[in-house]
mmCIF file of C-alpha atoms in Angstrom:
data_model
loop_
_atom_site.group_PDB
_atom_site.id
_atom_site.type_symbol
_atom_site.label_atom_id
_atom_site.label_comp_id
_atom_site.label_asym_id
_atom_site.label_seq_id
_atom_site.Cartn_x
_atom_site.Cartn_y
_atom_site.Cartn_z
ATOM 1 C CA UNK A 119 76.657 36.154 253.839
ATOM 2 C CA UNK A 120 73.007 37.066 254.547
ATOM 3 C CA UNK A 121 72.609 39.195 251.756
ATOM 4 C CA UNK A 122 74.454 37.409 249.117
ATOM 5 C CA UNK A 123 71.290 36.005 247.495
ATOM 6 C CA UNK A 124 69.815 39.649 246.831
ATOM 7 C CA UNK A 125 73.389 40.556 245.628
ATOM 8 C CA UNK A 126 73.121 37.609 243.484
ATOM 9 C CA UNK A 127 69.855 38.576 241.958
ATOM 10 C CA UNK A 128 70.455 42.433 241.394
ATOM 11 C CA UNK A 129 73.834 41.583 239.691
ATOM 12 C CA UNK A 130 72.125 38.496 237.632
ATOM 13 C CA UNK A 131 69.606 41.058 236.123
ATOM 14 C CA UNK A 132 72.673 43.374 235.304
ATOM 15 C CA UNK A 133 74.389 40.521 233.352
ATOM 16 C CA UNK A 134 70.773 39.280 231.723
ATOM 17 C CA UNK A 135 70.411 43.048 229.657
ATOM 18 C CA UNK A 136 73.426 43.276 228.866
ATOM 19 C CA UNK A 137 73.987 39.773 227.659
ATOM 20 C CA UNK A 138 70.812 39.796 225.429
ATOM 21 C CA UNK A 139 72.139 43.133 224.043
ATOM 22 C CA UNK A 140 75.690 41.534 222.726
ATOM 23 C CA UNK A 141 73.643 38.643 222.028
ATOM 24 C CA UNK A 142 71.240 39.807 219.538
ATOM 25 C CA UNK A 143 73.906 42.277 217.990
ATOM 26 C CA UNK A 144 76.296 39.515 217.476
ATOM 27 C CA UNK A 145 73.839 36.532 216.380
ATOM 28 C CA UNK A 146 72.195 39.392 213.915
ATOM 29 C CA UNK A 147 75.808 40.668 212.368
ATOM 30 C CA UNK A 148 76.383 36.601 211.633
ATOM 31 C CA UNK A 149 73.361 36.111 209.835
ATOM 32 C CA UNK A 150 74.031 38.883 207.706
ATOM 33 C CA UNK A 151 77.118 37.791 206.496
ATOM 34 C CA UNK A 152 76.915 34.147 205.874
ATOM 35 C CA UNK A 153 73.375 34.857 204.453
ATOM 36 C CA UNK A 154 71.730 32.918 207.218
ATOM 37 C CA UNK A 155 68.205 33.906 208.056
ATOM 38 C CA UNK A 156 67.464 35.501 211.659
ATOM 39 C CA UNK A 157 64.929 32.797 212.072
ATOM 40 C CA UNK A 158 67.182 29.825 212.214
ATOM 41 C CA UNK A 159 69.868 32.172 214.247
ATOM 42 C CA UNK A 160 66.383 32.544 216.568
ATOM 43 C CA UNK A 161 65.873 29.058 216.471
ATOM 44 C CA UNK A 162 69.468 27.437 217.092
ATOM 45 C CA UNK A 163 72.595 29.416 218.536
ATOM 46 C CA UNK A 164 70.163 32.152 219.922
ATOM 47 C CA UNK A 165 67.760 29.633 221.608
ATOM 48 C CA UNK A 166 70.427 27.323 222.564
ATOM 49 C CA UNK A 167 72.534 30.090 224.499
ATOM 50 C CA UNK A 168 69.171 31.256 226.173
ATOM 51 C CA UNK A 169 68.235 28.248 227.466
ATOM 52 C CA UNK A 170 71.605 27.392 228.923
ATOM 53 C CA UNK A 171 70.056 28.099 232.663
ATOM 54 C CA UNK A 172 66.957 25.931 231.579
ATOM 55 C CA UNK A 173 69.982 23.013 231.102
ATOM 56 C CA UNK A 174 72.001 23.532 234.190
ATOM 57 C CA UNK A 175 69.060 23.200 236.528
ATOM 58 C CA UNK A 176 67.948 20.583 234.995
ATOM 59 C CA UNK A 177 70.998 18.455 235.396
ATOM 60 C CA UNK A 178 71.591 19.392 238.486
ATOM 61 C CA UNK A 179 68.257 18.625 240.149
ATOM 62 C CA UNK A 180 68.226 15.648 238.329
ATOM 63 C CA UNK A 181 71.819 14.558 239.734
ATOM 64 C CA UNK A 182 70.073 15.260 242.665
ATOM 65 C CA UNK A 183 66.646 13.069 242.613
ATOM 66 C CA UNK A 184 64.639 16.339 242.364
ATOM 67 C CA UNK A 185 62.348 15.604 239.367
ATOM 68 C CA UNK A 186 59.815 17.991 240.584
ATOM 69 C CA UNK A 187 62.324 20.765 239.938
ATOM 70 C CA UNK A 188 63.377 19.765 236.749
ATOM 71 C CA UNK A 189 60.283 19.035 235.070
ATOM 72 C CA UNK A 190 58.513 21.862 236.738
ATOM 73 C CA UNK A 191 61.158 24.200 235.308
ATOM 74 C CA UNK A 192 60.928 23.129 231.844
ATOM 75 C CA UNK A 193 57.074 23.263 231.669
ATOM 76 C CA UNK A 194 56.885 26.427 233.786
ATOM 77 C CA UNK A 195 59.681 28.182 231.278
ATOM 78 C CA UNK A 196 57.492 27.222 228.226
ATOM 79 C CA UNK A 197 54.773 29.117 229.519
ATOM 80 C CA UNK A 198 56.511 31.800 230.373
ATOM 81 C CA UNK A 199 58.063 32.213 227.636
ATOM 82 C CA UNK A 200 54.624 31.960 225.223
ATOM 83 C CA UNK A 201 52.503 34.041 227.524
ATOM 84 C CA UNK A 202 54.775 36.747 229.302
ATOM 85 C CA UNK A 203 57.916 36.770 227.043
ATOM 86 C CA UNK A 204 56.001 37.156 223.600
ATOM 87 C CA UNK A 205 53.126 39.361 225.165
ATOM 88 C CA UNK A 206 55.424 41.317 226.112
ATOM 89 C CA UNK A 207 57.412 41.788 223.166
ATOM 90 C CA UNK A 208 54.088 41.761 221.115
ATOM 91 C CA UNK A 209 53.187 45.153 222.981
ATOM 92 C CA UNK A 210 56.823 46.474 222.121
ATOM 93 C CA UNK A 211 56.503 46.116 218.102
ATOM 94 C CA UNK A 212 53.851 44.078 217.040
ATOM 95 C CA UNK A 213 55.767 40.276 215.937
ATOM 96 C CA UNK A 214 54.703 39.952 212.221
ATOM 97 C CA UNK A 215 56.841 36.454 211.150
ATOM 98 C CA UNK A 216 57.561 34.041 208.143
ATOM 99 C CA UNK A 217 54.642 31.861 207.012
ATOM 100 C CA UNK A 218 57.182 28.599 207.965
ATOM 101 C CA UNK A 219 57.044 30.009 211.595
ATOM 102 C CA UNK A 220 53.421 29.511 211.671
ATOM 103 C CA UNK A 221 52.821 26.375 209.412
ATOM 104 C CA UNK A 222 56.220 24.460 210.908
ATOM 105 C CA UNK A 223 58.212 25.719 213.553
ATOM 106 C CA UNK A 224 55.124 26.196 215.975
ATOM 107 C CA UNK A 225 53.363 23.088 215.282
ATOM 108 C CA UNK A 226 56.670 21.149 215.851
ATOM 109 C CA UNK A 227 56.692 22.757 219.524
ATOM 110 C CA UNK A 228 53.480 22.346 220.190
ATOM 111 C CA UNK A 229 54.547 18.400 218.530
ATOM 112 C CA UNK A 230 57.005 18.405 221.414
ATOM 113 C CA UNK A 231 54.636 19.111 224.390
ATOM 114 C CA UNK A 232 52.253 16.442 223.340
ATOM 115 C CA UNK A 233 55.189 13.753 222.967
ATOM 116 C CA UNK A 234 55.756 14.558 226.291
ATOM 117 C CA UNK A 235 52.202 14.166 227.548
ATOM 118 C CA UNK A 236 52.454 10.996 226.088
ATOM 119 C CA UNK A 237 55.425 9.560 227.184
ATOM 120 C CA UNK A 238 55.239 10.980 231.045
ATOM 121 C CA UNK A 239 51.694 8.772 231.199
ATOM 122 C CA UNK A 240 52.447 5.373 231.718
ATOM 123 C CA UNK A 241 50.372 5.583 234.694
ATOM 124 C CA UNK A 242 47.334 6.653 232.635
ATOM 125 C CA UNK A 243 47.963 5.020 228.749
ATOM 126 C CA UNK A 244 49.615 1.646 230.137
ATOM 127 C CA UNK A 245 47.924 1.605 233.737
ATOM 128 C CA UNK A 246 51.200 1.239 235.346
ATOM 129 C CA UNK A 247 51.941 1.568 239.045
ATOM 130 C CA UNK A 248 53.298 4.621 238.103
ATOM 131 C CA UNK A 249 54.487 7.033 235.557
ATOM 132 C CA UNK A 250 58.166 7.733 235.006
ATOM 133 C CA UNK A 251 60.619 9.305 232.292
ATOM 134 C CA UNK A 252 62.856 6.160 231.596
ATOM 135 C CA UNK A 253 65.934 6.973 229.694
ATOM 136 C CA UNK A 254 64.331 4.947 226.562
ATOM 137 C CA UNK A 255 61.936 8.275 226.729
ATOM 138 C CA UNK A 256 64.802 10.287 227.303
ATOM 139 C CA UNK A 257 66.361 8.916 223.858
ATOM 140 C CA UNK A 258 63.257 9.485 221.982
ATOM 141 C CA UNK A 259 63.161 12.960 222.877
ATOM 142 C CA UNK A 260 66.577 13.430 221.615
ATOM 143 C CA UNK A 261 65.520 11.785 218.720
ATOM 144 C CA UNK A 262 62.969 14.305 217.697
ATOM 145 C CA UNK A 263 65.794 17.156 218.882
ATOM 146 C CA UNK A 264 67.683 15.612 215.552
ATOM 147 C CA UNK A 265 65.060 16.158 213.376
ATOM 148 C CA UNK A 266 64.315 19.797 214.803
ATOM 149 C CA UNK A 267 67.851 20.392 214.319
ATOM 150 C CA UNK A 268 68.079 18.780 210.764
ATOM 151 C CA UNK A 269 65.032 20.911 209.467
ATOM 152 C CA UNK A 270 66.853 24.247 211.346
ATOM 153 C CA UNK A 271 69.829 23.896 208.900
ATOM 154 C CA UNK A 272 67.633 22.850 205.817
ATOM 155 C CA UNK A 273 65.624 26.687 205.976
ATOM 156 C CA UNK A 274 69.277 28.557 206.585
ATOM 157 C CA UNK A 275 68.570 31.341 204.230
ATOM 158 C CA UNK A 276 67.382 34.982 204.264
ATOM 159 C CA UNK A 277 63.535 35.102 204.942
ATOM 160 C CA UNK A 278 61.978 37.908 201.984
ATOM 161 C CA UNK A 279 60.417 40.528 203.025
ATOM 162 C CA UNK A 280 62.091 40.695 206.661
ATOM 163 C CA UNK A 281 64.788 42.776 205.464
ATOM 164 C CA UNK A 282 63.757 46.546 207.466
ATOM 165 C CA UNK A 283 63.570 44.428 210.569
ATOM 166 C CA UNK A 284 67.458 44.001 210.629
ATOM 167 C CA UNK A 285 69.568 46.021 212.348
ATOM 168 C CA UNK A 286 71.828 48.479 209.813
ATOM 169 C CA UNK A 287 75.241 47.379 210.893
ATOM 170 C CA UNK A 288 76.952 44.439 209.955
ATOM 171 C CA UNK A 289 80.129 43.880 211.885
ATOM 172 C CA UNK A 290 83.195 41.923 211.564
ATOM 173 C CA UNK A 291 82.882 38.258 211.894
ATOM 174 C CA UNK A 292 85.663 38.358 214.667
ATOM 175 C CA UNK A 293 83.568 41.010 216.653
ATOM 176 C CA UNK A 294 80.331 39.740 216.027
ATOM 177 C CA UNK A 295 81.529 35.978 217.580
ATOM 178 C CA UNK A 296 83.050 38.044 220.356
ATOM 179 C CA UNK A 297 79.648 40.352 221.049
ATOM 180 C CA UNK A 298 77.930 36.583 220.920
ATOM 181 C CA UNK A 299 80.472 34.591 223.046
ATOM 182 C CA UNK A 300 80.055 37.457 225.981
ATOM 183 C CA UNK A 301 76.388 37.567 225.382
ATOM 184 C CA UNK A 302 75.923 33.843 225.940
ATOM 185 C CA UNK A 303 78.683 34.114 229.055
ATOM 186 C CA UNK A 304 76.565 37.155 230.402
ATOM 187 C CA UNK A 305 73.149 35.304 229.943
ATOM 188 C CA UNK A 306 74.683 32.147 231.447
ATOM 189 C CA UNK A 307 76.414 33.918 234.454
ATOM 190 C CA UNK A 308 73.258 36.102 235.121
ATOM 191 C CA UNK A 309 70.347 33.316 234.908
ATOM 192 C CA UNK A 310 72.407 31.447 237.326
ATOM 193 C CA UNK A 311 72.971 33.872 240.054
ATOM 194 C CA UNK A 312 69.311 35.140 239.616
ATOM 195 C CA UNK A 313 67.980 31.193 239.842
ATOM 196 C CA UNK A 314 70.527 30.443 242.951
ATOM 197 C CA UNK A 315 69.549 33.827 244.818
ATOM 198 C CA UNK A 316 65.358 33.133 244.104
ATOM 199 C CA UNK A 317 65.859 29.682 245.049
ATOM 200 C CA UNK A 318 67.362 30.232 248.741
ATOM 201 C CA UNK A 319 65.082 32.855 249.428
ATOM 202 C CA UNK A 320 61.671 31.066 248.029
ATOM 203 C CA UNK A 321 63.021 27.686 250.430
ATOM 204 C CA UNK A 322 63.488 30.340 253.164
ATOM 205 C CA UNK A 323 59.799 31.350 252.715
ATOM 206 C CA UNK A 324 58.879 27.419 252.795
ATOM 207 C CA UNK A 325 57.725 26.661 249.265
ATOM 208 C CA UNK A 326 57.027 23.057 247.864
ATOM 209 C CA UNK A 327 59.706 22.375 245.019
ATOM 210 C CA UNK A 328 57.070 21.740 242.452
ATOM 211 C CA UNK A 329 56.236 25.281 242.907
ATOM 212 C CA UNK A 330 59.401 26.507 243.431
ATOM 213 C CA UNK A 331 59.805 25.040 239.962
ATOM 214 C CA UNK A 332 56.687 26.071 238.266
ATOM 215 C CA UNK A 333 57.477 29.958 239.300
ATOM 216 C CA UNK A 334 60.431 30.805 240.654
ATOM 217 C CA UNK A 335 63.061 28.754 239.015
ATOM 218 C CA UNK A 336 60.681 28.758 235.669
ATOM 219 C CA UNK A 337 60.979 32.434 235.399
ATOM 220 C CA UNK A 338 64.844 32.785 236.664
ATOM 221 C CA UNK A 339 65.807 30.756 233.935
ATOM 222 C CA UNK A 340 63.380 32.182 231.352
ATOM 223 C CA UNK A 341 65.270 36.021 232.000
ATOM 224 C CA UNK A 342 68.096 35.894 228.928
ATOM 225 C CA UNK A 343 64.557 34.751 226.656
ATOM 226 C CA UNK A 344 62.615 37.636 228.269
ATOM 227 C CA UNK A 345 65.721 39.870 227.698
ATOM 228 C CA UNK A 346 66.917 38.962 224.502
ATOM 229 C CA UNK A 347 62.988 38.885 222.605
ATOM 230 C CA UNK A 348 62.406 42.003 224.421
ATOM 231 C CA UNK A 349 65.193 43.724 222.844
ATOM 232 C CA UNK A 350 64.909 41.687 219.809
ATOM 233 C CA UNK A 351 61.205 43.448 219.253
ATOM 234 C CA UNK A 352 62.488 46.843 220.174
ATOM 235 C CA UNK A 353 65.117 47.034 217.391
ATOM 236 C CA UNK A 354 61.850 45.486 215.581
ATOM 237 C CA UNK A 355 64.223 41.906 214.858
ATOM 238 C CA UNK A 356 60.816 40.037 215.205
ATOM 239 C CA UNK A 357 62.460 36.619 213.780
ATOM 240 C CA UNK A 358 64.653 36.209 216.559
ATOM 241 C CA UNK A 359 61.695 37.736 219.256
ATOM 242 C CA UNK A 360 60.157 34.737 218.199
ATOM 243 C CA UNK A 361 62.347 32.192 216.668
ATOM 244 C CA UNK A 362 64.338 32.483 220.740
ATOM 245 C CA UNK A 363 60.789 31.513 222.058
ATOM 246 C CA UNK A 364 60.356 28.752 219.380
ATOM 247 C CA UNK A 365 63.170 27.471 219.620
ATOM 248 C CA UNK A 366 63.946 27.549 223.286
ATOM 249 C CA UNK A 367 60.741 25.498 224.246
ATOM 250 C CA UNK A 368 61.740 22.815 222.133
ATOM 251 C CA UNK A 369 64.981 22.687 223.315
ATOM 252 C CA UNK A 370 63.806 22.471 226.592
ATOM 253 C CA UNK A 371 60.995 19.334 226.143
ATOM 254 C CA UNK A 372 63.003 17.997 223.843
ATOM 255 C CA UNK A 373 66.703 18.600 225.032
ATOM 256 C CA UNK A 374 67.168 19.313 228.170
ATOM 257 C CA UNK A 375 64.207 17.177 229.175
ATOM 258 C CA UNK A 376 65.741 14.651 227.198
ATOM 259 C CA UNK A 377 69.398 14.896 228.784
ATOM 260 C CA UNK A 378 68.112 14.812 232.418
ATOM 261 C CA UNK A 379 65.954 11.713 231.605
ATOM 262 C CA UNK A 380 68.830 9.820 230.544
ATOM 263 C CA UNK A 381 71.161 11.094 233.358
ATOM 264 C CA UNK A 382 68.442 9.978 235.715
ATOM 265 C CA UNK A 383 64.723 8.645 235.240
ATOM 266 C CA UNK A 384 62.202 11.409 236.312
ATOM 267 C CA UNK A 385 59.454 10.563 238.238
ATOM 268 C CA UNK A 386 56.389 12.293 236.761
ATOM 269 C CA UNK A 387 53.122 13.101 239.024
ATOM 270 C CA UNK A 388 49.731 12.929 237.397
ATOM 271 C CA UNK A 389 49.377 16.845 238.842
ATOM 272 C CA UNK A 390 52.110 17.824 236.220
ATOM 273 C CA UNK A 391 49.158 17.286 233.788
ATOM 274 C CA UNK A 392 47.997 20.773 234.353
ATOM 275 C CA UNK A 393 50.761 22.134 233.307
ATOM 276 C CA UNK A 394 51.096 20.358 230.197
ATOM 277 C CA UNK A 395 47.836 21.240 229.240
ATOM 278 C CA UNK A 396 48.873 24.853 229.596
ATOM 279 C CA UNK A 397 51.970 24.662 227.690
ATOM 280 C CA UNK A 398 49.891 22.860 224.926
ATOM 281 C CA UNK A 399 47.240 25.320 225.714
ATOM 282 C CA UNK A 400 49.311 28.021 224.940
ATOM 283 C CA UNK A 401 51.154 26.849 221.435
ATOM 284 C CA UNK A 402 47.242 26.212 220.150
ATOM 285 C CA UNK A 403 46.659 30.029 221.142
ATOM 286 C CA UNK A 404 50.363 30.721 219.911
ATOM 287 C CA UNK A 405 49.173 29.005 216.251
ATOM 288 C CA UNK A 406 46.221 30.936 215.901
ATOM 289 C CA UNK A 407 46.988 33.938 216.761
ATOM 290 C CA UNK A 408 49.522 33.669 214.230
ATOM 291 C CA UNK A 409 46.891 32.378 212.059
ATOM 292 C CA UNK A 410 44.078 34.355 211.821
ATOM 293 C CA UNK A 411 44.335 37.985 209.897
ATOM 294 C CA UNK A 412 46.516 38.540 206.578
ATOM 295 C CA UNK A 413 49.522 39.468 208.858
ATOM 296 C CA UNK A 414 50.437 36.733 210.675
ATOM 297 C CA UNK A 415 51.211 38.577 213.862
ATOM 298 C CA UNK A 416 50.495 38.944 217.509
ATOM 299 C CA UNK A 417 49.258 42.232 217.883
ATOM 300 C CA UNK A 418 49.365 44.551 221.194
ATOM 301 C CA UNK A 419 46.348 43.530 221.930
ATOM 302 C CA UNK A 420 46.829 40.025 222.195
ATOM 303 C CA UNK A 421 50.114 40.340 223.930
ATOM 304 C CA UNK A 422 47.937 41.846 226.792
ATOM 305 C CA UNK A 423 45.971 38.792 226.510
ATOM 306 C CA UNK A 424 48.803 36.021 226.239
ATOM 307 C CA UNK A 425 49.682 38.686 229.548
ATOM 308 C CA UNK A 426 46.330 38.498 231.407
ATOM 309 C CA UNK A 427 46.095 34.465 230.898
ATOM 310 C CA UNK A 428 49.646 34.031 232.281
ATOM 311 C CA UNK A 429 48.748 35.978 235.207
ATOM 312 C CA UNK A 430 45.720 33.857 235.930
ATOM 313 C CA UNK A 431 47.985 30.922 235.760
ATOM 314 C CA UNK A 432 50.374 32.440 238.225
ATOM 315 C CA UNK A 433 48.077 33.242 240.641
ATOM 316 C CA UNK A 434 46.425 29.402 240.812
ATOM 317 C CA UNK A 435 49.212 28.016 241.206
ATOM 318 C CA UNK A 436 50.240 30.130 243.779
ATOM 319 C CA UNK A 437 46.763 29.571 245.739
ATOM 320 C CA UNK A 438 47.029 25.985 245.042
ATOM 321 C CA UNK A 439 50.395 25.568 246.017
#
């Protein structure tokens, strides 16, 4: 059907909204009653659920020998999701966090890009023929997704002082699993159709598949983050704007990374650099932003910023590519 893929993306978007909605509702509600803080929900079920597109791809074009796909999509998503997704929720509410966000969680991503510098390199550290993700790297990025996961459980409890940032209703448990289990199905369903729709057409337009990667797959399965910190900084729920950002790009250098490494090896080209500069680039500008000022916060004005840089970005690798 010739207009199936535009189908695909109009009714993706639908699904994205409305997922995020039910999602932060639902993830919110839970944290309330089992005195979990909305930082760790950010951080684990709402990050994982996000990020479910991020995983799917990843497998898939690994299954399928294209590593250009799979590791473009994971570095292209973390910058999205730094530069676009939080400038954009920064200009929405202001996102004034925990002092563990800045001192620990954001570190620990920014941790999680360099590992992967490192690792990708052989080509460079070793002087190898050529650089590769074995499955031995694979493992030791699902190593560090242990510890990430270990020091998620060890902070579950209510952050002080972020108490007006939660929504005013607390729902049954029952209703608030169901709001989060149709959120997650919504996010899932819609990141796919939007991914499979912008894929066909980009081919169509004859794009390289690091690029197709780096932009349009990147950014189809970034939508549930951009919709779900969006609305998180509208009803002014800044720990899960930014814990789902957080959280999210280390899942995806240090899960789903990790997972398609040790379905397949990924071969890793010394031009992928770039972009792991930028994704380190942008967790140093994430830190201090955070870190400079009595607030802790990313203000509107550097959301326009974290906006303008991304945009920059875009636009060389679309004149490049």
């Amino acid at each position: 059907m010739l207009f199936w893929p535009y189908i695909q993306l109009g009714g993706g978007f639908v699904l994205l909204i409305k997922g995020a909605d039910f999602l932060v509702d639902g993830a919110t509600s839970i944290a309330r009653r089992f005195n979990v803080s909305d930082l760790v929900i950010g951080l684990t079920v709402v990050a994982f659920g996000t990020s479910t597109p991020e995983l799917f791809v990843n497998l898939m074009a690994s299954l399928k020998g294209n590593a250009d796909i799979a590791i473009g999509n994971v570095l292209g998503s973390n910058i999205f999701n730094i530069l676009l997704i939080l400038g954009i929720s920064s200009v929405i509410y202001p996102l004034s966090v925990s002092k563990g966000t800045v001192w620990k969680e954001i570190p620990f991503s920014l941790l999680a890009a360099l590992l992967l510098g490192i690792l990708a390199n052989d080509q460079l550290i070793d002087k190898g023929p050529s650089s590769i993700l074995t499955r031995i790297d694979g493992l030791v990025l699902m190593s560090f997704f242990v510890i990430f996961l270990y020091y998620s459980v060890s902070i579950a409890k209510r952050i002080e002082g972020m108490d007006e940032h939660l929504p005013s209703k607390a729902y049954s448990f029952w209703r608030s699993a169901t709001w989060l289990l149709i959120g997650l199905l919504g996010l899932t369903l819609g990141g796919h159709w939007i991914v499979q729709g912008a894929v066909y057409i980009a081919l169509k337009w004859g794009m390289s598949e690091s690029l197709v990667g780096l932009t349009i797959v990147a950014i189809g399965t970034s939508l549930p983050e951009l919709a779900t910190s969006a609305m998180a900084a509208y009803k002014r729920n800044v720990e899960i704007a930014v814990g789902n950002v957080v959280g999210s790009n280390i899942f995806n250098l240090l899960f789903v990374l990790g997972i398609s490494a040790i379905v397949k090896p990924l071969p890793f080209h010394p031009r992928s650099n770039l972009d792991v500069g930028m994704v380190i680039l942008a967790s140093v500008l994430l830190f201090f932003s955070m870190f400079t000022g009595k607030k802790r916060s990313i203000d509107r004005w550097e959301g326009i910023l974290f906006m303008t840089l991304y945009a920059v970005y875009l636009a060389f690798l679309v004149i490049q590519g």
